[in-house]
């Protein structure tokens, strides 16, 4: 028998632990970058100017320092929603309307989501229009910013509400095994989204155009053929509509796969470098990283739902988090709200897994193209995106999905050179 007051204490302890850790990591990151600001790391001395290196340092420090405000705000809001009685109050308002558990649940979850999104808005405005602007990366107009919010909101409504509806019905009516059915529904939904994303969802936010025929496209086609990879097209999107940061990705599966380059990336890299970047992305596919990540996410959902099924039957889970009346929707909402507090310490494990994959994809790119081209492309990207070359190792272990620049490039330089 667990007392709700013991659970409250455990929650507060984990919250304090993760918050102190996040704050401490942010101080470490700022100190480490400041200490290395005066000179370019030797391995990059002939590739990156001191001016670029210092811009990257200042940009990274500005982002990390600014990030402490949303962190403090997020902790305060979490406490207000839970122990402060915010969710309880919201629940009472909608329960008073007597619509039954499913409609009430949808209303509570929806209004919580809208309020949270509005409360987060000042930070995203500041980050886009002040920080990104100051360092010359912002291309988002106020109109695009507002349209993005409206489109994102409409999409969340159209896709999210039916999904929550189905999950709440299962929680209410499907008996002990509800979470297994819910898992099947969520898994099916995420597969459907991955399939639909490139063709149906991404074009809502960006304009897609086929990469025009020419030397670049020919190089890409040869690479795809060499790697035995079929896609339904190579596209360029107008990433420059929002930011001058460059990127490339690869989305969809089965026959519905698209290779997507940001227009900003095409401006940064030459054909050799572009080919190497694409080979890296193909490496993720060939080494089954995409399938692995899907499996991990399905397994995580499975465990999460099993834990939720157990928690929702207890009293201490609700009472310990400031909610007086037990309900399926409140269990769902509380669970999604507090889970990150307990899983923060797993961050380095996930990052480690992701970096292992990055090394493998780099090795694949070195085999298929030329390691030097990828090194040049990465250096160009670090420079243009003002990514720091000298992150704090511990900060990086927690947050970075990619290995720090010097480590990654050292690995690439150690790759056997391509024959012929
Ligand atoms: Zn990668």
XYZ file of C-alpha atoms and ligand atoms in Angstrom, residues 277 280-281 284 289 354 357-359 361-362 401-403 408, ligand 1:
16
model
C 25.109 13.794 -46.975
C 24.682 9.217 -44.752
C 20.875 9.391 -44.733
C 20.353 5.092 -41.667
C 18.029 2.380 -37.982
C 21.472 7.496 -31.518
C 23.677 4.944 -35.387
C 25.273 8.188 -36.556
C 28.708 6.529 -36.619
C 25.613 5.940 -41.103
C 28.864 7.902 -41.455
C 21.621 12.938 -30.822
C 24.792 13.429 -32.865
C 28.390 12.957 -31.671
C 32.646 12.603 -35.506
Zn 22.336 10.847 -39.220
